[in-house]
Short mmCIF file of C-alpha atoms and ligand atoms in Angstrom, two decimals:
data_model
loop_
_atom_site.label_atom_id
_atom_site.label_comp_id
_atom_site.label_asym_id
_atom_site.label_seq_id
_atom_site.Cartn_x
_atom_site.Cartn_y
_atom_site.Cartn_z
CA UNK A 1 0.00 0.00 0.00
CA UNK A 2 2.91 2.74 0.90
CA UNK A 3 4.20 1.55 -2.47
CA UNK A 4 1.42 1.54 -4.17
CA UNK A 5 1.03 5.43 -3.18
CA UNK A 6 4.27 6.11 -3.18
CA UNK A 7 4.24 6.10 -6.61
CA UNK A 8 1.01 7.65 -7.18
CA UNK A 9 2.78 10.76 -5.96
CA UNK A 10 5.44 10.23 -8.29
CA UNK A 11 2.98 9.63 -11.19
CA UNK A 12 1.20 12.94 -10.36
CA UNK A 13 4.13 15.21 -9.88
CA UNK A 14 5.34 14.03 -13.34
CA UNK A 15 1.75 14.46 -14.78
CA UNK A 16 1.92 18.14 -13.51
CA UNK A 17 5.47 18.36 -14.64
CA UNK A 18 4.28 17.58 -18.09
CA UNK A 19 1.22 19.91 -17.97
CA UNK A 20 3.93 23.31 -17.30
CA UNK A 21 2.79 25.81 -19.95
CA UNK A 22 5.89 26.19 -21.79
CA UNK A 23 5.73 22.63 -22.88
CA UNK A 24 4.02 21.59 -25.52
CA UNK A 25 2.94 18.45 -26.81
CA UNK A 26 4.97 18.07 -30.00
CA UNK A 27 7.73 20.59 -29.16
CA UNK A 28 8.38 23.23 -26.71
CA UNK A 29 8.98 26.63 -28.01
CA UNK A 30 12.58 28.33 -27.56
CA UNK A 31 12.06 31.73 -28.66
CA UNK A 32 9.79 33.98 -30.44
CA UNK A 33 11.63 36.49 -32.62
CA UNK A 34 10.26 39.45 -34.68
CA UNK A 35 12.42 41.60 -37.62
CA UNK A 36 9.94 44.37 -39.12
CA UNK A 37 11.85 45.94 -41.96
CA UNK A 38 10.60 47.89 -44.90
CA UNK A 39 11.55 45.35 -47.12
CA UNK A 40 9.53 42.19 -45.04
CA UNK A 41 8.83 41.58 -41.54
CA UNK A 42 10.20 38.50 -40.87
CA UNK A 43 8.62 36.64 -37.91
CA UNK A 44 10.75 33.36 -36.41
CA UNK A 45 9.59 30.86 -34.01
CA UNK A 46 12.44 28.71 -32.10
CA UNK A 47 11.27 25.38 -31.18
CA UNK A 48 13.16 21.98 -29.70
CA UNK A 49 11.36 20.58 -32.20
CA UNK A 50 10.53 20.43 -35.98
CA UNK A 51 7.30 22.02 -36.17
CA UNK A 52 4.95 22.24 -39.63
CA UNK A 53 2.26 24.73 -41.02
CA UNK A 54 -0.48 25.68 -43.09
CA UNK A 55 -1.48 29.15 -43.67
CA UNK A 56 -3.90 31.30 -45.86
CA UNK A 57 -4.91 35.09 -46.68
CA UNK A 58 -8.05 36.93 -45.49
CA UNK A 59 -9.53 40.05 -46.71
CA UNK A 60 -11.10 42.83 -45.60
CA UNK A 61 -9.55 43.80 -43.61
CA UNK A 62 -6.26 41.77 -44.47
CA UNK A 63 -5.20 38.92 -42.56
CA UNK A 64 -2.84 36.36 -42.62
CA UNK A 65 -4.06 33.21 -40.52
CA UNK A 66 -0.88 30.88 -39.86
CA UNK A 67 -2.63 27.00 -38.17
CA UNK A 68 0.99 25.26 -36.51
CA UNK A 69 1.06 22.09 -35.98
CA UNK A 70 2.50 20.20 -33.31
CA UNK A 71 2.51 23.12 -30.62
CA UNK A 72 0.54 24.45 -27.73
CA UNK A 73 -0.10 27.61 -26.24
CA UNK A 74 2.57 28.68 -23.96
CA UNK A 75 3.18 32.08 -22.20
CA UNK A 76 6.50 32.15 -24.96
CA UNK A 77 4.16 32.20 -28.06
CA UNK A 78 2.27 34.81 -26.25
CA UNK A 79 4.88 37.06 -26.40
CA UNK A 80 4.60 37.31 -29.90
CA UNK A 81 1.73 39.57 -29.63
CA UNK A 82 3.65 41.85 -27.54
CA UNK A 83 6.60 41.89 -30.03
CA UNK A 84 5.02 43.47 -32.94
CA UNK A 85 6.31 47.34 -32.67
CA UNK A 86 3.76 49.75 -33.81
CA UNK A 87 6.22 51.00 -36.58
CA UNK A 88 6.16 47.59 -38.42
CA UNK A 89 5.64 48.52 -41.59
CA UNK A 90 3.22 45.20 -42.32
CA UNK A 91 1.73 43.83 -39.40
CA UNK A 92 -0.69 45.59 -37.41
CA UNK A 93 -1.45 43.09 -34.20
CA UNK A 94 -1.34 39.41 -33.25
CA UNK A 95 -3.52 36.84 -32.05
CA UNK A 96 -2.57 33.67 -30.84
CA UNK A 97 -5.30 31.11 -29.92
CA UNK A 98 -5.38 26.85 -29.00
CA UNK A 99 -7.06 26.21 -32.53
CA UNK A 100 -7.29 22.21 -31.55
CA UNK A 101 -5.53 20.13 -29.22
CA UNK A 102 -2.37 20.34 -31.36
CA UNK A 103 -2.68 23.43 -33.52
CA UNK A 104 -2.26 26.71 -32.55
CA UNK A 105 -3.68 29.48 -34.44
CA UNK A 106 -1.75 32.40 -35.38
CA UNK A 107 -3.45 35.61 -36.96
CA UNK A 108 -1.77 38.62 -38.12
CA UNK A 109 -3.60 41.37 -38.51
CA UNK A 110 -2.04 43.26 -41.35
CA UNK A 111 -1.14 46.78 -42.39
CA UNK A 112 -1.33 46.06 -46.33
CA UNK A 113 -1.65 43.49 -48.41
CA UNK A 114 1.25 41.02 -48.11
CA UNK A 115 2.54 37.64 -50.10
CA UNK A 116 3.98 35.26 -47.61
CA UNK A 117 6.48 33.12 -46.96
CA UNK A 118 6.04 30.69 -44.69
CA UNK A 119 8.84 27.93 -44.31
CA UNK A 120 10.87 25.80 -42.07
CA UNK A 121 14.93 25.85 -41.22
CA UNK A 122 16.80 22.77 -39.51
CA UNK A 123 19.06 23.48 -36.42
CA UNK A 124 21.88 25.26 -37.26
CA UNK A 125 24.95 27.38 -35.37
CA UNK A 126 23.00 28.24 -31.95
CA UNK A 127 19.96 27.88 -33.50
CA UNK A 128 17.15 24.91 -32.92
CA UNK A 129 14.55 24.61 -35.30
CA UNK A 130 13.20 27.33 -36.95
CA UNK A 131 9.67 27.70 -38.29
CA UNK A 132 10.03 31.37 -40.13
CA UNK A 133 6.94 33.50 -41.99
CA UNK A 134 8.20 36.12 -44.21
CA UNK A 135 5.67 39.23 -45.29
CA UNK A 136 6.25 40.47 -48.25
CA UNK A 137 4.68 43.55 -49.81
CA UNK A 138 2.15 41.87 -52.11
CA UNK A 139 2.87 44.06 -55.65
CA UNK A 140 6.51 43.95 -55.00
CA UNK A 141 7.55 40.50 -54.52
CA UNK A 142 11.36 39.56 -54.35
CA UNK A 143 12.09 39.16 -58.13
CA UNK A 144 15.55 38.85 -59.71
CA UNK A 145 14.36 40.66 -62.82
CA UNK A 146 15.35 43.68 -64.30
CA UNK A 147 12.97 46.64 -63.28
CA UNK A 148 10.53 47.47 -66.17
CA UNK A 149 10.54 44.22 -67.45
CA UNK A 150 8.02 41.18 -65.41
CA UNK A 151 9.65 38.15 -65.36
CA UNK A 152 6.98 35.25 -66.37
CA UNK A 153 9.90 32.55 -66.12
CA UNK A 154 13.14 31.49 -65.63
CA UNK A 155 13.54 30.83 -69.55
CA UNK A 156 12.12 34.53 -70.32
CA UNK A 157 14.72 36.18 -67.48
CA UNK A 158 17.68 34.67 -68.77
CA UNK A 159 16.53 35.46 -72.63
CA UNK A 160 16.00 39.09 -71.72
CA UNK A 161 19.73 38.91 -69.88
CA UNK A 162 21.32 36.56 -72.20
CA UNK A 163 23.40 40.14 -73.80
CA UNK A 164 24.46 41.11 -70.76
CA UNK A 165 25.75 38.10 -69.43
CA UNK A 166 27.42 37.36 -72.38
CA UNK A 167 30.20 39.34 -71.81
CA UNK A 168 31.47 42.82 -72.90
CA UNK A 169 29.53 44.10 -75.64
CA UNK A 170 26.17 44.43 -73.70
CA UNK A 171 23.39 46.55 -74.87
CA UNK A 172 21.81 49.24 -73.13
CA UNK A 173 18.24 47.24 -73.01
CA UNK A 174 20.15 44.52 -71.16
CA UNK A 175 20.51 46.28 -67.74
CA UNK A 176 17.53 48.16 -66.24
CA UNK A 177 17.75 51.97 -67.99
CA UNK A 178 17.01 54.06 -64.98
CA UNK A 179 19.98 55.91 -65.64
CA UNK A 180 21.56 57.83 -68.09
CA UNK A 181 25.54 56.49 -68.16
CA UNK A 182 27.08 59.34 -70.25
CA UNK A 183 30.87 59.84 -69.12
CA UNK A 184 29.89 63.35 -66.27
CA UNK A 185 26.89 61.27 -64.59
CA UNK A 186 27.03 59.99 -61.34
CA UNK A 187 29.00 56.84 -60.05
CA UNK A 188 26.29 54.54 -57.93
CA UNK A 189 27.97 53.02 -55.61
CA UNK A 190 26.18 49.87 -53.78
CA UNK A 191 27.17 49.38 -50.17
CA UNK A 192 26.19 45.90 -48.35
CA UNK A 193 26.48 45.74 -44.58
CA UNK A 194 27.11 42.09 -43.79
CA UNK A 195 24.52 40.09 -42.42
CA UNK A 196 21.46 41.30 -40.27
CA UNK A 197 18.34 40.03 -38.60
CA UNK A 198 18.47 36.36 -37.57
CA UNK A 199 22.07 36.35 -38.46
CA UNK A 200 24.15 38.31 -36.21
CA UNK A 201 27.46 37.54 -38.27
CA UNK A 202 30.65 36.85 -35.94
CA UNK A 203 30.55 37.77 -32.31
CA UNK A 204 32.99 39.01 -30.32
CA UNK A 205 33.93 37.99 -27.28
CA UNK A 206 32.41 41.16 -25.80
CA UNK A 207 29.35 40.85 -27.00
CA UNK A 208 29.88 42.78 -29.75
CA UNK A 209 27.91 41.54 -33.52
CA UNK A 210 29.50 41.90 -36.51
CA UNK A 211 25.77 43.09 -38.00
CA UNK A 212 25.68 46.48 -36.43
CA UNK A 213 29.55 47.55 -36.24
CA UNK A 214 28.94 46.94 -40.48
CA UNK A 215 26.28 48.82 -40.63
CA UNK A 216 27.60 51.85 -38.50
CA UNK A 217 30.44 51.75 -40.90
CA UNK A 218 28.69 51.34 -43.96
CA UNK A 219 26.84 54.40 -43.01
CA UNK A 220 29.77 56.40 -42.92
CA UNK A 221 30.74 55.62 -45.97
CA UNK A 222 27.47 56.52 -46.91
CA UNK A 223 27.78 60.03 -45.90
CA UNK A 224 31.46 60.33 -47.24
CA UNK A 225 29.97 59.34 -50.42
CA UNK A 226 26.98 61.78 -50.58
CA UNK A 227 29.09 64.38 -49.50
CA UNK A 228 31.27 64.16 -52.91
CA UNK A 229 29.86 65.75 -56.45
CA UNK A 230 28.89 62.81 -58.85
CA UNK A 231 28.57 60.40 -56.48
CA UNK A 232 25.26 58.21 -55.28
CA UNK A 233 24.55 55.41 -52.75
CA UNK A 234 22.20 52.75 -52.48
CA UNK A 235 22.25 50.33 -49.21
CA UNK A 236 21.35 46.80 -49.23
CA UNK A 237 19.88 47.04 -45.51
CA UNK A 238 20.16 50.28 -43.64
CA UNK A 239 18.32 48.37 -40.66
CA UNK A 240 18.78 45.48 -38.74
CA UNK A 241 17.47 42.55 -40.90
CA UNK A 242 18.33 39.74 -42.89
CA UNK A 243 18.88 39.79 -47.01
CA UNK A 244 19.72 36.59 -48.31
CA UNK A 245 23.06 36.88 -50.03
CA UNK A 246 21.61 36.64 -54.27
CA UNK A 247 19.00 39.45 -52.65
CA UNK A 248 22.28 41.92 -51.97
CA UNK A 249 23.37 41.28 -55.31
CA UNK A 250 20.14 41.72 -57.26
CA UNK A 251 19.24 44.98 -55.20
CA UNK A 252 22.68 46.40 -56.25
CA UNK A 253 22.17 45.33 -59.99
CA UNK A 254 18.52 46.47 -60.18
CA UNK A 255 19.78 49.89 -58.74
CA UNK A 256 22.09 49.77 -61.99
CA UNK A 257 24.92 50.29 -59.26
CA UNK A 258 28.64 50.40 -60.61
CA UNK A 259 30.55 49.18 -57.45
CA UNK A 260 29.93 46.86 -55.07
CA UNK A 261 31.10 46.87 -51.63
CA UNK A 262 30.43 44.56 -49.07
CA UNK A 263 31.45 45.31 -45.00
CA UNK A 264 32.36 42.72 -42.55
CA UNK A 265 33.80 41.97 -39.32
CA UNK A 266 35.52 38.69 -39.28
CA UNK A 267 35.55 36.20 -36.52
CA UNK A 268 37.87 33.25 -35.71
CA UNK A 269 37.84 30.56 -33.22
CA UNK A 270 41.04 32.21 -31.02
CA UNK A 271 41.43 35.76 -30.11
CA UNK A 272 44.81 35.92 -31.93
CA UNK A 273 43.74 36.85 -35.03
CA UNK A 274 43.75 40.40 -36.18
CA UNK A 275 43.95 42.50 -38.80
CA UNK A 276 42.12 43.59 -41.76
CA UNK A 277 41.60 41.79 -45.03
CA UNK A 278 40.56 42.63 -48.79
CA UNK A 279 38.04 39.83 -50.80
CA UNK A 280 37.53 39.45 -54.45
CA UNK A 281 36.02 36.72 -56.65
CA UNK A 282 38.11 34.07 -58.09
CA UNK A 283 37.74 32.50 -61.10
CA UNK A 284 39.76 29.69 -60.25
CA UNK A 285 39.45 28.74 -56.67
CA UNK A 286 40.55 29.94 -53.71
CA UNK A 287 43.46 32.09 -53.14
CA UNK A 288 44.74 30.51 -50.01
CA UNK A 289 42.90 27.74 -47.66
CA UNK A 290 41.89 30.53 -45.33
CA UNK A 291 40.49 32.70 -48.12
CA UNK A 292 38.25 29.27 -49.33
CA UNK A 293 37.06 29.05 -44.93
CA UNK A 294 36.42 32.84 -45.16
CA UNK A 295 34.02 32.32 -48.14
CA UNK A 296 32.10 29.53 -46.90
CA UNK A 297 31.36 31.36 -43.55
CA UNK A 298 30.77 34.56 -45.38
CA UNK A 299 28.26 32.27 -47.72
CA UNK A 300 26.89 30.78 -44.83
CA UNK A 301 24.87 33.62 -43.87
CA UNK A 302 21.94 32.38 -45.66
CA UNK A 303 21.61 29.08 -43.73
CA UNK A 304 21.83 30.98 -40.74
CA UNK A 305 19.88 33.68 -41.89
CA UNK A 306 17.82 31.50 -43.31
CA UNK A 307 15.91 31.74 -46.72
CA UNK A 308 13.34 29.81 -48.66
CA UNK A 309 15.15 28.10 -51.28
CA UNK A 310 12.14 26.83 -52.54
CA UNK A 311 11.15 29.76 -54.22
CA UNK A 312 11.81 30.52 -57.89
CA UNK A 313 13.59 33.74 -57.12
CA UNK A 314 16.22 31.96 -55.46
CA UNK A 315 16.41 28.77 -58.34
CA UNK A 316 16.98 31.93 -61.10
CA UNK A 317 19.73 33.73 -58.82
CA UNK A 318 21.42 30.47 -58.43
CA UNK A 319 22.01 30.33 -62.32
CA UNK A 320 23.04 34.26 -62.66
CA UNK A 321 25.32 34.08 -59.57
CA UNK A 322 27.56 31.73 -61.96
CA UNK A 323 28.05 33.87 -64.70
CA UNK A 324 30.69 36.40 -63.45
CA UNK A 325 33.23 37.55 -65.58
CA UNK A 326 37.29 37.54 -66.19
CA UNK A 327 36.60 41.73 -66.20
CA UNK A 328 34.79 41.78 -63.58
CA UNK A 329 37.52 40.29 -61.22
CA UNK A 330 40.56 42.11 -62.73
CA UNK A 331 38.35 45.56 -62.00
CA UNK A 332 37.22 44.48 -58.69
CA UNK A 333 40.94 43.62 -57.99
CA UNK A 334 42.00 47.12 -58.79
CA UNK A 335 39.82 48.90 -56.99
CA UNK A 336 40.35 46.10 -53.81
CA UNK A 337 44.49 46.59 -53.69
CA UNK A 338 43.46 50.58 -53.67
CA UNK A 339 41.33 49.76 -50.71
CA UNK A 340 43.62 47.60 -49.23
CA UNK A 341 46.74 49.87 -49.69
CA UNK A 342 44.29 52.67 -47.75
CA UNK A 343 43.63 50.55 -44.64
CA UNK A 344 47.14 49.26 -44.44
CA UNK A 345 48.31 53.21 -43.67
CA UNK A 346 46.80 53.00 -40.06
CA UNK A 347 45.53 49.28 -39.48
CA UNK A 348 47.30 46.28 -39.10
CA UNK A 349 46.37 43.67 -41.77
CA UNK A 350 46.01 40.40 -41.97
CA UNK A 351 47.12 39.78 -45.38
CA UNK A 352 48.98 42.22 -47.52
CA UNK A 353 47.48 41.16 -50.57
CA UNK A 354 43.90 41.11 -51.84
CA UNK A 355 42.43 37.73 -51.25
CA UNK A 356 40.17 35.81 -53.81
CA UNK A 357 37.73 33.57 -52.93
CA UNK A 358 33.78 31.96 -54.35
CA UNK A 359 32.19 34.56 -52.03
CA UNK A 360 28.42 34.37 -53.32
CA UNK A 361 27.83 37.94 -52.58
CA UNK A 362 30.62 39.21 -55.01
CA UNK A 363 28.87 37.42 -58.12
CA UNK A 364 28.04 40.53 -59.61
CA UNK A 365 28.52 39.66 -63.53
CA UNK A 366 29.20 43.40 -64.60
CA UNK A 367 29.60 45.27 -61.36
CA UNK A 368 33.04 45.26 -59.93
CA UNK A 369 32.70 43.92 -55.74
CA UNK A 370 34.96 43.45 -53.09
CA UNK A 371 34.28 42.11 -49.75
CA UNK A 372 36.63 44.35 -46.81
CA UNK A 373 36.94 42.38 -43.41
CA UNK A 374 37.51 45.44 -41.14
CA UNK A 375 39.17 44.05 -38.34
CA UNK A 376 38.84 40.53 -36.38
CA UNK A 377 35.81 41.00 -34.06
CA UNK A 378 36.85 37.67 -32.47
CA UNK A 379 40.47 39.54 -31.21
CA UNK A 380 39.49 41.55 -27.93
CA UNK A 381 41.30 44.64 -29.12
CA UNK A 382 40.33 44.68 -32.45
CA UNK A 383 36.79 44.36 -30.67
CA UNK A 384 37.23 47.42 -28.67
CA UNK A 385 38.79 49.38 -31.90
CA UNK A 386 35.59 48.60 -33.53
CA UNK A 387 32.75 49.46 -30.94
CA UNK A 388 34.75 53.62 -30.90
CA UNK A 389 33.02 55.79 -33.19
CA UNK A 390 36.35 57.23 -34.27
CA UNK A 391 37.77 53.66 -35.93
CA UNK A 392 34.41 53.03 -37.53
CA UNK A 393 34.45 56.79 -39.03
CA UNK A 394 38.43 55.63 -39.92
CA UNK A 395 38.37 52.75 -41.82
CA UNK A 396 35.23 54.07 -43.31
CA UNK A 397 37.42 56.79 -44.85
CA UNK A 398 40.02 54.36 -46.09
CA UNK A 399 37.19 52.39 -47.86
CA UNK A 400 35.92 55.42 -49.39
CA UNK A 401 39.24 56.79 -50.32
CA UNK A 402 40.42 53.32 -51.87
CA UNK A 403 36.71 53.26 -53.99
CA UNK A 404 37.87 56.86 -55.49
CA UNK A 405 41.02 56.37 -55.84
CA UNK A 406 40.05 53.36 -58.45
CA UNK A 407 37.20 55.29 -59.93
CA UNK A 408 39.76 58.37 -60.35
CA UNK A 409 42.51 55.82 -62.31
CA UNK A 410 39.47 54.02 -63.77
CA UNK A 411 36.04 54.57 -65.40
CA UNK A 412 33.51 51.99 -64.29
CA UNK A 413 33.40 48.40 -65.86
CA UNK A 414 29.74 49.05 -66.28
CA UNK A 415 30.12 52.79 -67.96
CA UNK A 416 32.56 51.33 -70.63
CA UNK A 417 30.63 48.46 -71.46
CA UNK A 418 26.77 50.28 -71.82
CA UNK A 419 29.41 53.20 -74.06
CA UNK A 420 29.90 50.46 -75.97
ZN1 ZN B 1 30.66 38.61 -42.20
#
């Protein structure tokens, strides 16, 4: 009999243990994250395990109703309502119900029209599983096609691009004409702050992520750049959010944007490494065994950041990614040993030569692109350089100075070839 209730107790203590709010049936949610952004509100929910979805649109007023399977109701999904900011550009509210025993009901109310999407990620670095909807502004989906011209297929965007990846002798109609190119116009120059959003880049061992020292610094190129006649900027993200890698390329090439720069941080496993470093493409392999590592954590961004590489937009940037060009490396290498050269007069660096390396975000077939790796975030001092205002505003200079320096000894790949 004492046994006998002995382990009744035990039973119900367990039975209560399992009935704790934050844990569901199927899996127990980790985190609830929300990125608004004026280019998608991404919203992420962390679970120990893989959960799956269905979703569909309401209107009037617009909704998007999300049903997940495998999950109950816990105080951490709750949170979600109170982590939509009232600035997010797409959704207006949240409401999170128990739909049925193991769905729970997600419904967003929305601020426009949106196309979502609405996928899963498997663990990767710190992250567990990852169930991820992405809002979209409905009339201006993520396409890879030139602006002015709807893409109805794959076949049709690579016919209307076939001059211009071709080679040299592209035609005007080829690249989107926003802008007039006549030798005296404006040089558009495309800055990329690394990473963003879900992916935080490297850390440093102060806390410090690589996704908002870039940004400070791309900024300040930014206004180095807007301060000098003929000269224009766009940004890839000028907020903290993630663009898939093929997305920074295509935003610079729809821009018609004749440089390409891209700003990291870099991180290594011990705090000995320092110094900065200077990326190009490669058209045949890597230029050391630590430029090939540097490119596959660089191009690991998007597993971390994590995209849908279901969608078509991603299939068609797959097949232009692999069409860069002979010129475009030797310009990009010009204008990266300027650069270089620049950041070498007051920082240490770790290599004294411009590095080459696959680095997805530098397949820009006409645009020349480096990649700069400011400083090692993972070194402690190198850390501290980068979180003082002053640095940032420094080797934001010497990026600037080594981009007009090139464009000063060199016209634009892209200029010579639409003059063409
Ligand atoms: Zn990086």
């Amino acid at each position: 009999m004492t046994a006998r209730r002995q382990f009744l107790v035990q039973t119900s203590s367990l039975l209560l243990l399992l009935a704790a709010p934050d844990i569901a049936r199927g899996a127990t949610m980790v985190a609830v994250r929300v990125w608004p952004a004026s280019d998608y509100t991404r919203v992420t929910l962390e679970s120990d395990g893989a959960l799956s979805a269905t979703h569909f649109l309401v209107t009037g007023p617009d909704r998007l109703v999300i049903d997940v399977k495998g999950l109950e109701l816990s105080d951490r999904l709750r949170q979600l309502v109170a982590k939509i900011r009232p600035d997010d550009p797409y959704i207006a509210d949240a409401r999170v119900a128990q739909f049925a025993p193991d769905v729970v009901r997600i419904v967003f109310d929305l601020k426009r029209a949106v196309k979502p999407q609405v996928f899963t990620l498997p663990p990767v670095a710190a992250y567990q599983n990852r169930m991820v909807f992405d809002l979209y502004p409905a009339e201006a989906a993520p396409v890879v096609a030139a602006a002015g011209s709807p893409r109805d297929s794959l076949g049709d965007w690579l016919r209307a691009h076939r001059s211009q990846l071709d080679g040299d002798n592209v035609v005007a109609t080829a690249a989107p004409p926003r802008r007039d190119r006549r030798p005296g116009h404006s040089v558009l120059l495309a800055l990329d702050p690394g990473h963003g959003g879900e992916d935080p880049g490297a850390t440093g061992p102060g806390g410090t992520h690589e996704k908002d020292v870039v940004l400070l610094i791309a900024r300040h190129i930014r206004e180095l750049a807007l301060r000098t006649p003929n000269m224009r900027v766009m940004m890839t993200r000028d907020s903290d959010f993630f663009v898939p890698l093929w997305n920074r390329v295509q935003k610079a090439q729809q821009a018609n944007a004749d440089l390409f720069t891209s700003v990291h941080a870099d991180g290594w496993y011990t705090p000995q490494a320092r110094g900065a470093s200077v990326y190009c493409l490669s058209e045949h392999g890597a230029s050391s065994v630590e430029a090939r590592m540097m490119a596959q954590r660089e191009n690991a961004a998007d597993a971390v950041g994590g995209i849908d590489i279901h969608t078509q937009d991603y299939q068609v940037a797959k097949v232009m990614l692999d069409m860069s060009t002979a010129a475009q490396i030797n310009a990009s290498l010009k204008m990266a040993s300027r650069t270089l050269q620049q950041i070498g007069d007051f920082a240490h660096l770790h290599a004294n030569q411009v590095q080459q390396a696959g680095f997805v975000v530098l397949k820009s077939p006409s645009v020349p692109s480096m990649l700069v790796e400011t400083a090692f975030i993972s070194n402690p001092e190198e850390e501290a350089r980068l979180q003082t205002p002053a640095y940032r505003h420094k080797v934001a200079r010497a990026i600037f100075d080594g981009i007009r320096e090139y464009l000063a000894t060199r016209p634009p790949l892209a200029r010579r070839r639409t003059l063409a």
